[in-house]
Amino acid sequence: MPFDKSKLPSRHVSLGPAKAPHRSYYYAMGMTAEEILRPFVGLVSAGNDSAPCNTALDAQADIAREGVIEAGGTPRRFNTITVTDGIAMGHQGMKASLVSREVIADSIELSVRGHCYDALVGFAGCDKSLPGMMMAMLRLNVPSVFVYGGSILPGRFEDRDVTIKDVFEAVGAHAAGTCPLQRLEALERVACPGDGACGGQFTANTMACVAEAIGLSLPNSNMAPAPHESRADIARAAGRAVMHLLERNIRPREICDVRAFANAARVVAATGGSTNAALHLPAMANEAGIRFTLADVAEIFRTTPWLADLQPGGRFVAKDMHAAGGVYMVMKTLLEAGLLHGDCLTVTGRTVAENLADIRWNPDQEVIRPASHPLSPTGGVVGLWGSLAPDGAIVKVAGMTNLRFEGPARCFDSEEEAFAAVERRDYREGEVLVIRYEGPKGGPGMREMLSTTAALYGQGMGDRVALVTDGRFSGATRGFCIGHVGPEAADGGPIALVEDGDLIRIDAEAGTIDLLVDEATLADRRSRWSPRAHAYQSGALWRYAKTVGPAHLGAVTHPGAAAETHCFADI
C-alpha cells in the first residue's frame, strides 16, 4: 500500500523543494523518485570478520531488503561494531565488551537520527550486540524488528558435541596437567565448525530468547542455527514485518511494557540463561522509561521453574532446543502454568497468547520439560543480597547441586592476579576467591571472568571453591560464581573492604551473601580506604567510567526515556 510520508521522520530528507540537495544524494546511489517517496527502513548489521558470531549477518541483512521492498519500503543498510567476547576474553580487551553495548546503541541512534529512517530491522550475533540493538530500538521508538543471526552448530570431538566452553575448560585442564597439548590443539580446531554465535545457553542465545519473549522478534525465529537455510526466510519475513508495523504505527515501547520485561525474565530463568540478562534487561527497560532492576529480575527468577536442559548447566545446545520446539515451546508451557503475560503485544501485531495458540507440545524430545515436571522448581539464576552486596549480586545455579558455601576470602584486585594464581594452583579448596575493582566504573568495563572460572573447572576445582566479583561472568560460566556485586569496589562497597581470611557465607537457597566481619572492624577499614585510579585516563573507557551507573540498574550511561522531552519517532 502507498505510505503517507508527511508524518514520518524521512520527510525531513526527502519531501519538498528544500530537500532537493538531499534527494540528489539518493539519485547518486541509483534510487528512483518512487523509491525516494517510500518509507526509509534502516537495516543495521553487526556483521564483520571479527568472529564467527558475526560473519553471516551482512548476508542476512541484505536478504531482508527483499521483504522491505515487497511491502513497499526502501531499505538502507548500515553497520555497527561488535566486540566478540570469546576473543576479548582473558585479557584487557574484555574491558571493551560491555562498553561496546553502549557504543552499539549510540551508533545506531546517531545513524537513524542523522538519516531520518522511519523503521529499523537489526541483525546481531555476539553478546552485547543483541541488547545494544534492542536498546537502540526502544530509545528511537520507531517500528522495529530484531533478528538474531543464529547460533553456531556444535563441534564434534571424541564422539561428543563440544562448544567453546569445552576449549576454555581444556585450557585449565592443560594447566593442571590432565590435558596434553596435542589434545588441546585438536579440540580447538573442531570446537567451532562455522558461522554463528556460541552454541550453549550463554549470553547470546539467552538474549536471543529475550528478544522473542519480549516481543521484538518473530515467533520461533532466533534459535534456528546460522547455517540453516531457514535464516534467509526469517530475514525476508522480518523485512515484511517491519513494514506492517510501520503501517499500523506499532512501536517498541508499545510492545515492551513492564509485563513484557517480566516475560523476558521468566524465559531467561526457565532456560537456565546467562546472568548477564540481569544486566541487560534493566538497561533495556531504562530506554523505555521503565524501572526494572536486579531486584525485579531476581524476584521473577525465584518463582520460575528451570525447564530447558541447556548448557552450561545442562546437556543440550541451541540447535537441539530449536529442533525440540524452540523458545515458543518454553513460552507455551509457561503460559499454561500461569507464569506468562499472554496479552502482551508482539511484532506480529498479535499478542503472545495469539502467537502461542497453534504451538503444540512435542513429546518426542528431551530438551524442554513441561512446567509440571521441571529440572528444578526455581529458575537457573538467583539474586543474592546481604552485607557483602547491599545492592545485590547474582549467581547461575542451573546444574548445581550444592547451593551453600562458606569459606575464607582470598582477595585479588584484578582478574589477571586471580588467573595467575589459578594457573599456578596458588589457592586452596574451600576458599572464596574475591576479584574486585572489575566493576563497571572500576574496571572500567565490568569484565567477564570465563578464563578464570573455566580454568578452575578444568583443574577439577569448579565446585570446590567459590568466586565472587564486582565484575561479570560469561554465560558459559558454571560453578559457584557470584557476579555483579554492588556497590562495586571502586565506589567503596563492602567488597573493597574484604581482607584475606575473612569468612564469606553464600546461600543461594535463601538468596544471601554475607561478609562475616563485625561492623566496628569494617568501619576502621573504611576509614583507611581510598579510591583507586584505573589505568584508562583517556579515550572511550575513561568516558565510560565517568558516566556509567551501578550494575543493579543495568550499568547505563544516560537517564533513559524517563528524562526525555521528545522522542525521535515523533520528530
Coordinates of C-alpha atoms in Angstrom, one line a residue:
M1 CA 0.0 0.0 0.0
P2 CA 1.2 3.6 -0.5
F3 CA 2.5 5.3 2.6
D4 CA 2.0 8.9 3.6
K5 CA 5.4 10.2 4.5
S6 CA 4.2 13.6 5.7
K7 CA 4.4 12.5 9.3
L8 CA 7.4 10.1 9.1
P9 CA 10.9 11.1 10.0
S10 CA 12.2 10.6 6.5
R11 CA 10.1 13.6 5.3
H12 CA 12.9 15.8 6.6
V13 CA 15.3 14.4 4.0
S14 CA 13.0 13.6 1.0
L15 CA 10.0 15.8 0.7
G16 CA 9.6 19.3 -0.7
P17 CA 11.7 21.7 -2.8
A18 CA 14.1 22.5 0.1
K19 CA 15.1 18.8 0.1
A20 CA 16.4 18.8 -3.4
P21 CA 20.1 18.6 -2.2
H22 CA 19.3 15.6 -0.1
R23 CA 17.5 13.9 -3.0
S24 CA 20.5 14.4 -5.2
Y25 CA 22.5 12.1 -3.0
Y26 CA 19.8 9.4 -3.3
Y27 CA 19.8 9.8 -7.1
A28 CA 23.6 9.4 -7.0
M29 CA 23.1 6.0 -5.4
G30 CA 20.8 4.9 -8.2
M31 CA 17.5 5.4 -6.4
T32 CA 14.4 6.3 -8.3
A33 CA 11.9 9.0 -7.5
E34 CA 9.4 6.3 -6.5
E35 CA 11.9 4.8 -4.0
I36 CA 12.6 8.2 -2.5
L37 CA 8.9 8.6 -1.8
R38 CA 8.7 5.3 0.1
P39 CA 9.4 5.0 3.8
F40 CA 13.1 4.6 4.6
V41 CA 13.9 1.4 6.6
G42 CA 17.3 1.1 8.3
L43 CA 18.8 -2.4 8.2
V44 CA 21.5 -2.4 10.8
S45 CA 24.0 -5.3 10.8
A46 CA 26.7 -6.1 13.3
G47 CA 28.4 -8.2 10.6
N48 CA 32.2 -8.3 10.5
D49 CA 35.2 -10.6 10.2
S50 CA 36.0 -10.4 13.9
A51 CA 34.4 -13.8 14.8
P52 CA 32.0 -16.5 13.5
C53 CA 29.2 -14.9 15.6
N54 CA 29.0 -12.1 13.0
T55 CA 30.1 -13.5 9.7
A56 CA 26.7 -14.4 8.4
L57 CA 24.9 -11.1 9.5
D58 CA 25.5 -8.9 6.4
A59 CA 24.1 -11.5 4.1
Q60 CA 21.0 -11.9 6.2
A61 CA 20.5 -8.1 6.3
D62 CA 20.8 -7.9 2.5
I63 CA 18.1 -10.6 2.2
A64 CA 15.8 -8.5 4.4
R65 CA 15.9 -5.8 1.7
E66 CA 13.7 -8.1 -0.4
G67 CA 11.0 -8.2 2.3
V68 CA 11.1 -4.4 2.8
I69 CA 10.8 -3.8 -0.9
E70 CA 7.9 -6.3 -1.3
A71 CA 6.0 -4.5 1.4
G72 CA 6.5 -1.0 0.0
G73 CA 9.6 0.3 1.7
T74 CA 13.1 1.5 0.7
P75 CA 15.9 -0.4 2.6
R76 CA 19.0 1.4 3.7
R77 CA 21.7 -0.9 5.2
F78 CA 24.4 0.3 7.6
N79 CA 26.7 -1.4 10.1
T80 CA 27.7 -1.1 13.7
I81 CA 30.5 -2.5 15.7
T82 CA 30.8 -5.6 17.9
V83 CA 33.3 -6.8 20.5
T84 CA 33.3 -10.5 20.5
D85 CA 33.7 -11.9 24.0
G86 CA 35.3 -15.2 23.1
I87 CA 38.2 -13.3 21.5
A88 CA 38.2 -10.4 24.1
M89 CA 38.2 -12.9 27.0
G90 CA 41.0 -13.2 29.4
H91 CA 42.9 -10.0 28.7
Q92 CA 42.5 -6.2 28.7
G93 CA 40.3 -6.4 25.6
M94 CA 37.4 -7.6 27.7
K95 CA 37.1 -4.1 29.2
A96 CA 35.8 -3.1 25.8
S97 CA 32.9 -5.6 25.8
L98 CA 30.2 -4.0 28.0
V99 CA 31.3 -0.6 26.8
S100 CA 30.5 -1.7 23.3
R101 CA 26.8 -2.3 24.2
E102 CA 26.5 1.5 24.7
V103 CA 28.5 2.3 21.6
I104 CA 26.3 0.0 19.5
A105 CA 23.1 1.6 20.9
D106 CA 24.6 5.1 20.4
S107 CA 25.9 4.4 16.9
I108 CA 22.5 3.1 15.8
E109 CA 20.7 6.1 17.3
L110 CA 23.1 8.5 15.6
S111 CA 22.8 6.9 12.2
V112 CA 19.0 6.7 12.4
R113 CA 18.7 10.3 13.7
G114 CA 21.1 11.6 11.1
H115 CA 19.5 10.0 8.1
C116 CA 15.9 10.1 9.4
Y117 CA 15.0 6.5 9.0
D118 CA 11.3 5.5 9.6
A119 CA 11.8 2.0 10.9
L120 CA 14.5 -0.4 11.8
V121 CA 15.5 -4.1 11.4
G122 CA 18.5 -5.2 13.4
F123 CA 20.8 -8.2 12.9
A124 CA 23.1 -9.2 15.7
G125 CA 25.2 -12.2 16.7
C126 CA 27.6 -11.7 19.6
D127 CA 26.6 -11.0 23.2
K128 CA 26.5 -7.2 23.6
S129 CA 25.2 -6.5 20.1
L130 CA 21.8 -8.1 21.0
P131 CA 20.9 -5.8 23.9
G132 CA 22.7 -2.9 22.3
M133 CA 20.4 -3.1 19.2
M134 CA 17.3 -3.6 21.3
M135 CA 18.2 -0.6 23.5
A136 CA 18.5 1.5 20.3
M137 CA 15.1 0.3 19.1
L138 CA 13.5 1.3 22.4
R139 CA 15.4 4.6 22.5
L140 CA 14.4 5.6 19.0
N141 CA 10.9 4.0 19.3
V142 CA 10.5 3.6 15.5
P143 CA 8.8 0.4 14.4
S144 CA 11.4 -2.3 14.8
V145 CA 12.1 -6.0 14.4
F146 CA 15.1 -7.7 15.9
V147 CA 16.8 -10.7 14.2
Y148 CA 19.4 -12.9 15.8
G149 CA 21.9 -14.3 13.2
G150 CA 21.7 -17.8 14.7
S151 CA 23.9 -20.0 16.8
I152 CA 26.9 -22.0 15.7
L153 CA 26.5 -25.7 15.3
P154 CA 28.3 -27.8 17.9
G155 CA 31.7 -29.3 17.1
R156 CA 32.4 -33.0 17.4
F157 CA 35.3 -34.2 19.4
E158 CA 35.9 -37.7 20.8
D159 CA 32.4 -38.7 19.7
R160 CA 30.6 -35.9 21.6
D161 CA 29.3 -32.4 20.9
V162 CA 31.5 -29.6 22.1
T163 CA 31.4 -25.8 22.3
I164 CA 33.8 -23.0 23.1
K165 CA 33.2 -23.7 26.8
D166 CA 35.0 -27.0 26.4
V167 CA 38.0 -25.3 24.9
F168 CA 38.2 -22.7 27.8
E169 CA 37.9 -25.6 30.3
A170 CA 40.6 -27.6 28.5
V171 CA 43.0 -24.7 29.0
G172 CA 42.6 -25.2 32.7
A173 CA 42.9 -29.0 32.4
H174 CA 46.2 -28.5 30.4
A175 CA 47.5 -26.2 33.1
A176 CA 46.6 -28.9 35.7
G177 CA 48.5 -31.5 33.6
T178 CA 45.4 -33.5 32.7
C179 CA 45.0 -32.4 29.1
P180 CA 48.1 -32.9 26.8
L181 CA 48.9 -30.0 24.5
Q182 CA 48.2 -32.2 21.5
R183 CA 44.6 -32.9 22.7
L184 CA 44.0 -29.2 23.4
E185 CA 45.1 -28.3 19.9
A186 CA 42.9 -31.0 18.4
L187 CA 39.9 -29.7 20.3
E188 CA 40.5 -26.1 19.4
R189 CA 40.4 -27.0 15.7
V190 CA 36.9 -28.6 15.8
A191 CA 35.0 -26.8 18.6
C192 CA 33.7 -24.1 16.3
P193 CA 32.8 -25.5 12.9
G194 CA 31.4 -22.4 11.1
D195 CA 29.1 -19.4 11.3
G196 CA 27.1 -18.5 14.3
A197 CA 27.3 -17.4 18.0
C198 CA 28.3 -19.7 20.9
G199 CA 26.0 -22.7 20.9
G200 CA 25.1 -23.1 24.6
Q201 CA 22.6 -21.1 26.6
F202 CA 25.3 -18.4 27.1
T203 CA 24.7 -14.7 26.8
A204 CA 24.0 -14.5 23.0
N205 CA 21.4 -17.3 23.0
T206 CA 19.9 -16.0 26.3
M207 CA 19.3 -12.6 24.8
A208 CA 18.0 -14.1 21.6
C209 CA 15.4 -15.8 23.8
V210 CA 14.7 -12.5 25.5
A211 CA 14.1 -10.9 22.1
E212 CA 11.3 -13.4 21.3
A213 CA 9.9 -13.4 24.8
I214 CA 9.7 -9.6 25.0
G215 CA 8.0 -9.4 21.6
L216 CA 10.7 -7.8 19.4
S217 CA 11.4 -10.9 17.2
L218 CA 9.3 -13.0 15.1
P219 CA 8.0 -16.2 16.8
N220 CA 10.4 -19.1 16.9
S221 CA 12.9 -17.4 14.7
N222 CA 16.0 -16.9 16.8
M223 CA 17.1 -20.5 17.7
A224 CA 17.5 -21.6 14.1
P225 CA 21.3 -22.1 13.7
A226 CA 23.2 -19.7 11.5
P227 CA 23.9 -22.2 8.7
H228 CA 20.3 -23.3 8.3
E229 CA 18.6 -22.2 5.0
S230 CA 15.6 -21.1 7.0
R231 CA 17.6 -18.0 8.1
A232 CA 17.0 -16.4 4.7
D233 CA 13.2 -16.8 5.1
I234 CA 13.4 -15.3 8.6
A235 CA 15.4 -12.3 7.3
R236 CA 12.9 -11.7 4.4
A237 CA 9.9 -12.1 6.8
A238 CA 11.5 -9.5 9.2
G239 CA 11.6 -7.0 6.3
R240 CA 8.0 -7.5 5.6
A241 CA 7.0 -7.5 9.2
V242 CA 8.6 -4.1 9.9
M243 CA 6.6 -2.5 7.1
H244 CA 3.4 -3.9 8.6
L245 CA 4.4 -2.4 12.0
L246 CA 5.0 0.9 10.2
E247 CA 1.6 0.7 8.5
R248 CA -0.1 0.2 11.9
N249 CA 2.3 2.5 13.8
I250 CA 3.2 -0.2 16.3
R251 CA 6.3 0.9 18.2
P252 CA 8.8 -0.9 20.5
R253 CA 7.6 0.9 23.7
E254 CA 4.1 -0.2 22.9
I255 CA 5.3 -3.8 22.8
C256 CA 7.9 -3.7 25.6
D257 CA 5.9 -2.7 28.7
V258 CA 6.7 -3.9 32.2
R259 CA 4.8 -7.1 31.6
A260 CA 6.9 -7.9 28.6
F261 CA 10.1 -7.4 30.6
A262 CA 8.6 -9.9 33.2
N263 CA 8.0 -12.4 30.4
A264 CA 11.6 -12.0 29.2
A265 CA 13.0 -12.6 32.7
R266 CA 10.8 -15.7 33.0
V267 CA 12.2 -17.2 29.9
V268 CA 15.8 -16.4 31.0
A269 CA 15.2 -18.3 34.2
A270 CA 13.3 -21.2 32.5
T271 CA 16.1 -21.7 30.1
G272 CA 18.9 -21.5 32.7
G273 CA 20.2 -18.4 30.9
S274 CA 23.1 -16.1 31.4
T275 CA 23.5 -13.9 34.5
N276 CA 24.2 -11.1 32.0
A277 CA 20.5 -10.9 31.3
A278 CA 20.1 -9.3 34.8
L279 CA 22.3 -6.5 33.5
H280 CA 20.8 -6.1 30.1
L281 CA 17.1 -6.2 31.0
P282 CA 17.3 -3.2 33.3
A283 CA 19.3 -1.4 30.7
M284 CA 16.7 -2.1 28.0
A285 CA 13.9 -1.0 30.4
N286 CA 15.8 2.3 31.0
E287 CA 15.4 3.0 27.3
A288 CA 11.7 2.6 27.6
G289 CA 11.3 4.7 30.8
I290 CA 10.6 1.6 32.9
R291 CA 12.3 0.9 36.2
F292 CA 13.1 -2.8 36.2
T293 CA 16.1 -3.5 38.5
L294 CA 18.1 -6.5 39.5
A295 CA 15.7 -7.0 42.4
D296 CA 12.7 -7.2 40.0
V297 CA 14.6 -9.7 37.8
A298 CA 15.6 -11.8 40.8
E299 CA 12.1 -12.0 42.1
I300 CA 10.8 -13.4 38.8
F301 CA 13.8 -15.8 38.7
R302 CA 12.8 -17.0 42.2
T303 CA 9.4 -18.1 41.1
T304 CA 10.2 -19.6 37.7
P305 CA 10.9 -23.3 37.2
W306 CA 14.0 -24.4 35.2
L307 CA 12.6 -26.1 32.1
A308 CA 15.3 -26.2 29.3
D309 CA 18.1 -28.6 29.8
L310 CA 20.8 -26.4 28.1
Q311 CA 24.5 -26.0 28.6
P312 CA 26.4 -24.9 30.6
G313 CA 24.3 -26.3 33.4
G314 CA 22.5 -28.9 31.3
R315 CA 23.2 -31.2 28.4
F316 CA 22.0 -29.6 25.1
V317 CA 22.7 -26.7 22.8
A318 CA 20.7 -24.2 20.9
K319 CA 20.2 -26.3 17.8
D320 CA 18.7 -29.0 20.0
M321 CA 16.3 -26.5 21.5
H322 CA 15.3 -25.3 18.0
A323 CA 14.6 -28.9 16.9
A324 CA 12.7 -29.6 20.1
G325 CA 10.2 -26.7 19.5
G326 CA 12.2 -23.5 20.2
V327 CA 11.6 -20.6 22.5
Y328 CA 7.9 -20.7 21.9
M329 CA 7.7 -24.3 23.3
V330 CA 9.1 -23.0 26.5
M331 CA 6.8 -20.0 26.5
K332 CA 3.8 -22.2 25.8
T333 CA 4.3 -24.3 28.9
L334 CA 5.0 -21.2 31.0
L335 CA 1.7 -19.6 29.7
E336 CA -0.3 -22.7 30.5
A337 CA 1.2 -22.7 34.0
G338 CA 0.1 -19.1 34.5
L339 CA 3.6 -17.7 34.5
L340 CA 3.5 -15.6 31.4
H341 CA 1.5 -12.5 30.4
G342 CA -0.3 -13.6 27.3
D343 CA -1.8 -10.3 26.5
C344 CA 1.5 -8.5 25.6
L345 CA 1.7 -7.3 22.0
T346 CA 4.5 -8.5 19.7
V347 CA 6.0 -7.6 16.3
T348 CA 3.5 -9.9 14.6
G349 CA 0.7 -7.4 15.6
R350 CA -0.8 -10.2 17.7
T351 CA -0.4 -10.9 21.4
V352 CA 1.9 -13.5 22.9
A353 CA -1.2 -15.8 23.6
E354 CA -2.4 -15.5 20.0
N355 CA 1.1 -16.3 18.7
L356 CA 1.2 -19.4 21.0
A357 CA -2.3 -20.6 20.1
D358 CA -1.0 -23.1 17.5
I359 CA 2.0 -24.3 19.4
R360 CA 1.7 -28.0 20.3
W361 CA 3.7 -29.8 22.9
N362 CA 6.4 -32.0 21.3
P363 CA 6.6 -35.3 23.4
D364 CA 9.4 -36.7 21.3
Q365 CA 12.2 -34.5 22.8
E366 CA 14.3 -34.3 25.9
V367 CA 15.4 -30.7 25.9
I368 CA 12.3 -28.9 27.2
R369 CA 10.4 -30.0 30.3
P370 CA 6.8 -29.2 31.0
A371 CA 6.3 -26.8 33.8
S372 CA 4.7 -29.6 35.8
H373 CA 7.9 -31.6 35.7
P374 CA 10.8 -29.1 35.8
L375 CA 14.5 -29.7 36.1
S376 CA 14.2 -27.7 39.3
P377 CA 11.3 -25.7 40.8
T378 CA 13.1 -22.4 40.8
G379 CA 15.0 -20.7 38.0
G380 CA 18.5 -21.3 36.8
V381 CA 19.6 -17.9 38.1
V382 CA 19.4 -16.5 41.6
G383 CA 19.8 -13.0 43.1
L384 CA 21.7 -12.5 46.3
W385 CA 21.7 -9.7 48.9
G386 CA 23.5 -9.2 52.2
S387 CA 26.3 -7.4 54.0
L388 CA 28.7 -8.1 51.1
A389 CA 26.3 -7.0 48.5
P390 CA 23.7 -4.4 49.8
D391 CA 22.8 -3.6 46.1
G392 CA 22.7 -7.2 45.2
A393 CA 24.6 -9.8 43.3
I394 CA 23.7 -12.8 41.0
V395 CA 24.7 -16.4 40.6
K396 CA 23.8 -19.0 38.0
V397 CA 22.6 -22.2 39.8
A398 CA 21.4 -24.3 36.8
G399 CA 23.0 -27.7 37.2
M400 CA 24.5 -27.0 40.6
T401 CA 23.8 -29.4 43.5
N402 CA 25.3 -27.5 46.4
L403 CA 23.7 -24.1 46.9
R404 CA 25.5 -23.1 50.1
F405 CA 29.2 -22.2 50.5
E406 CA 31.2 -20.7 53.4
G407 CA 34.9 -20.1 53.4
P408 CA 37.8 -17.7 53.9
A409 CA 38.4 -15.0 51.4
R410 CA 41.4 -14.8 49.1
C411 CA 41.5 -11.3 47.6
F412 CA 42.7 -10.2 44.1
D413 CA 42.5 -6.6 42.8
S414 CA 42.3 -7.7 39.2
E415 CA 41.3 -10.7 37.0
E416 CA 45.0 -11.0 35.9
E417 CA 46.1 -11.5 39.5
A418 CA 43.4 -14.2 40.1
F419 CA 44.1 -16.0 36.8
A420 CA 47.8 -16.1 37.5
A421 CA 47.1 -17.6 41.0
V422 CA 44.8 -20.2 39.5
E423 CA 47.3 -21.1 36.8
R424 CA 50.0 -21.9 39.4
R425 CA 47.3 -23.5 41.6
D426 CA 48.1 -21.0 44.4
Y427 CA 44.7 -21.3 46.1
R428 CA 43.1 -23.8 48.4
E429 CA 39.9 -25.9 48.3
G430 CA 37.2 -24.2 50.3
E431 CA 38.4 -20.6 49.6
V432 CA 36.2 -17.8 48.3
L433 CA 38.2 -16.1 45.6
V434 CA 37.4 -12.4 45.6
I435 CA 38.1 -10.4 42.4
R436 CA 37.4 -6.7 42.8
Y437 CA 38.0 -3.4 41.0
E438 CA 36.5 -5.1 37.9
G439 CA 33.0 -3.3 38.1
P440 CA 31.5 -1.0 35.5
K441 CA 33.4 2.0 36.9
G442 CA 36.4 0.4 38.5
G443 CA 37.5 -1.9 35.6
P444 CA 36.4 0.1 33.8
G445 CA 34.1 -2.0 31.8
M446 CA 33.0 -4.9 34.1
R447 CA 34.9 -7.7 32.5
E448 CA 33.7 -11.3 32.3
M449 CA 35.8 -13.9 34.1
L450 CA 35.4 -17.0 31.9
S451 CA 39.1 -17.7 31.6
T452 CA 39.4 -17.9 35.3
T453 CA 36.3 -19.9 36.0
A454 CA 36.9 -22.3 33.1
A455 CA 40.5 -22.8 34.4
L456 CA 39.1 -23.7 37.8
Y457 CA 36.7 -26.2 36.3
G458 CA 39.5 -27.6 34.1
Q459 CA 41.5 -28.2 37.2
G460 CA 38.6 -30.1 38.8
M461 CA 38.0 -27.3 41.3
G462 CA 34.9 -25.7 39.9
D463 CA 32.7 -26.8 42.7
R464 CA 35.3 -26.8 45.4
V465 CA 35.9 -23.0 45.6
A466 CA 33.6 -20.1 45.2
L467 CA 34.3 -16.9 43.2
V468 CA 32.9 -13.5 44.0
T469 CA 33.4 -10.4 41.9
D470 CA 32.0 -6.9 41.1
G471 CA 32.7 -7.9 37.5
R472 CA 30.7 -10.2 35.4
F473 CA 30.7 -13.9 34.3
S474 CA 30.3 -15.3 30.9
G475 CA 27.0 -17.1 30.1
A476 CA 29.3 -20.2 29.6
T477 CA 30.5 -20.0 33.3
R478 CA 29.5 -22.8 35.6
G479 CA 30.2 -23.3 39.3
F480 CA 29.7 -21.2 42.4
C481 CA 30.4 -17.9 40.7
I482 CA 28.8 -14.7 42.0
G483 CA 28.9 -11.6 39.9
H484 CA 27.6 -8.0 39.8
V485 CA 28.4 -7.5 43.5
G486 CA 27.3 -4.0 44.4
P487 CA 28.2 -1.4 45.3
E488 CA 31.4 -2.1 43.4
A489 CA 34.8 -1.7 45.0
A490 CA 35.5 1.5 43.1
D491 CA 32.6 3.1 44.9
G492 CA 33.8 1.8 48.3
G493 CA 31.4 -1.0 48.5
P494 CA 31.9 -3.7 51.1
I495 CA 33.8 -5.9 48.6
A496 CA 36.6 -3.3 48.7
L497 CA 37.0 -3.9 52.5
V498 CA 37.4 -7.7 52.4
E499 CA 40.7 -9.0 53.6
D500 CA 42.4 -12.4 53.2
G501 CA 40.9 -14.8 55.7
D502 CA 37.6 -13.1 56.2
L503 CA 34.7 -15.6 56.2
I504 CA 32.1 -15.2 53.5
R505 CA 28.8 -17.1 53.6
I506 CA 26.8 -17.6 50.5
D507 CA 23.3 -19.2 50.5
A508 CA 21.7 -19.4 47.1
E509 CA 18.6 -21.0 48.5
A510 CA 18.0 -18.2 51.0
G511 CA 19.3 -15.6 48.5
T512 CA 22.0 -14.2 50.8
I513 CA 25.7 -13.3 50.6
D514 CA 27.3 -12.0 53.8
L515 CA 30.8 -10.9 54.9
L516 CA 31.2 -12.3 58.5
V517 CA 33.1 -9.3 59.9
D518 CA 31.9 -7.1 62.6
E519 CA 30.8 -3.5 61.8
A520 CA 33.5 -1.9 64.0
T521 CA 36.2 -3.7 62.1
L522 CA 34.6 -2.7 58.8
A523 CA 34.3 0.9 59.9
D524 CA 38.0 1.0 60.7
R525 CA 38.9 -0.4 57.3
R526 CA 36.5 2.1 55.6
S527 CA 38.3 5.0 57.3
R528 CA 41.6 3.8 55.8
W529 CA 40.2 3.0 52.4
S530 CA 40.8 5.4 49.4
P531 CA 39.6 5.2 45.8
R532 CA 41.9 3.6 43.3
A533 CA 42.8 5.2 40.0
H534 CA 42.4 2.9 37.0
A535 CA 44.8 2.8 34.1
Y536 CA 42.5 4.3 31.5
Q537 CA 42.7 8.1 31.8
S538 CA 41.7 9.0 28.3
G539 CA 39.5 7.6 25.5
A540 CA 36.3 5.6 25.5
L541 CA 37.0 3.7 28.7
W542 CA 37.7 6.9 30.6
R543 CA 34.5 8.5 29.3
Y544 CA 32.5 5.3 30.2
A545 CA 33.9 5.2 33.7
K546 CA 32.8 8.9 34.2
T547 CA 29.2 8.2 33.2
V548 CA 28.3 4.6 34.0
G549 CA 25.8 3.8 36.7
P550 CA 25.6 0.8 39.1
A551 CA 25.2 -2.8 37.8
H552 CA 21.9 -3.4 39.6
L553 CA 20.3 -0.7 37.5
G554 CA 21.8 -2.0 34.3
A555 CA 25.2 -0.2 34.2
V556 CA 23.6 2.5 31.9
T557 CA 25.2 5.8 30.9
H558 CA 22.3 8.1 30.5
P559 CA 18.9 8.8 32.2
G560 CA 16.8 7.0 29.6
A561 CA 13.3 7.7 28.4
A562 CA 12.0 8.8 31.8
A563 CA 14.0 12.0 31.3
E564 CA 13.4 12.7 27.6
T565 CA 11.5 15.7 26.4
H566 CA 10.8 14.3 22.9
C567 CA 11.2 11.0 21.1
F568 CA 12.9 10.6 17.8
A569 CA 10.0 8.8 16.2
D570 CA 7.8 11.9 16.7
I571 CA 10.1 14.5 15.1

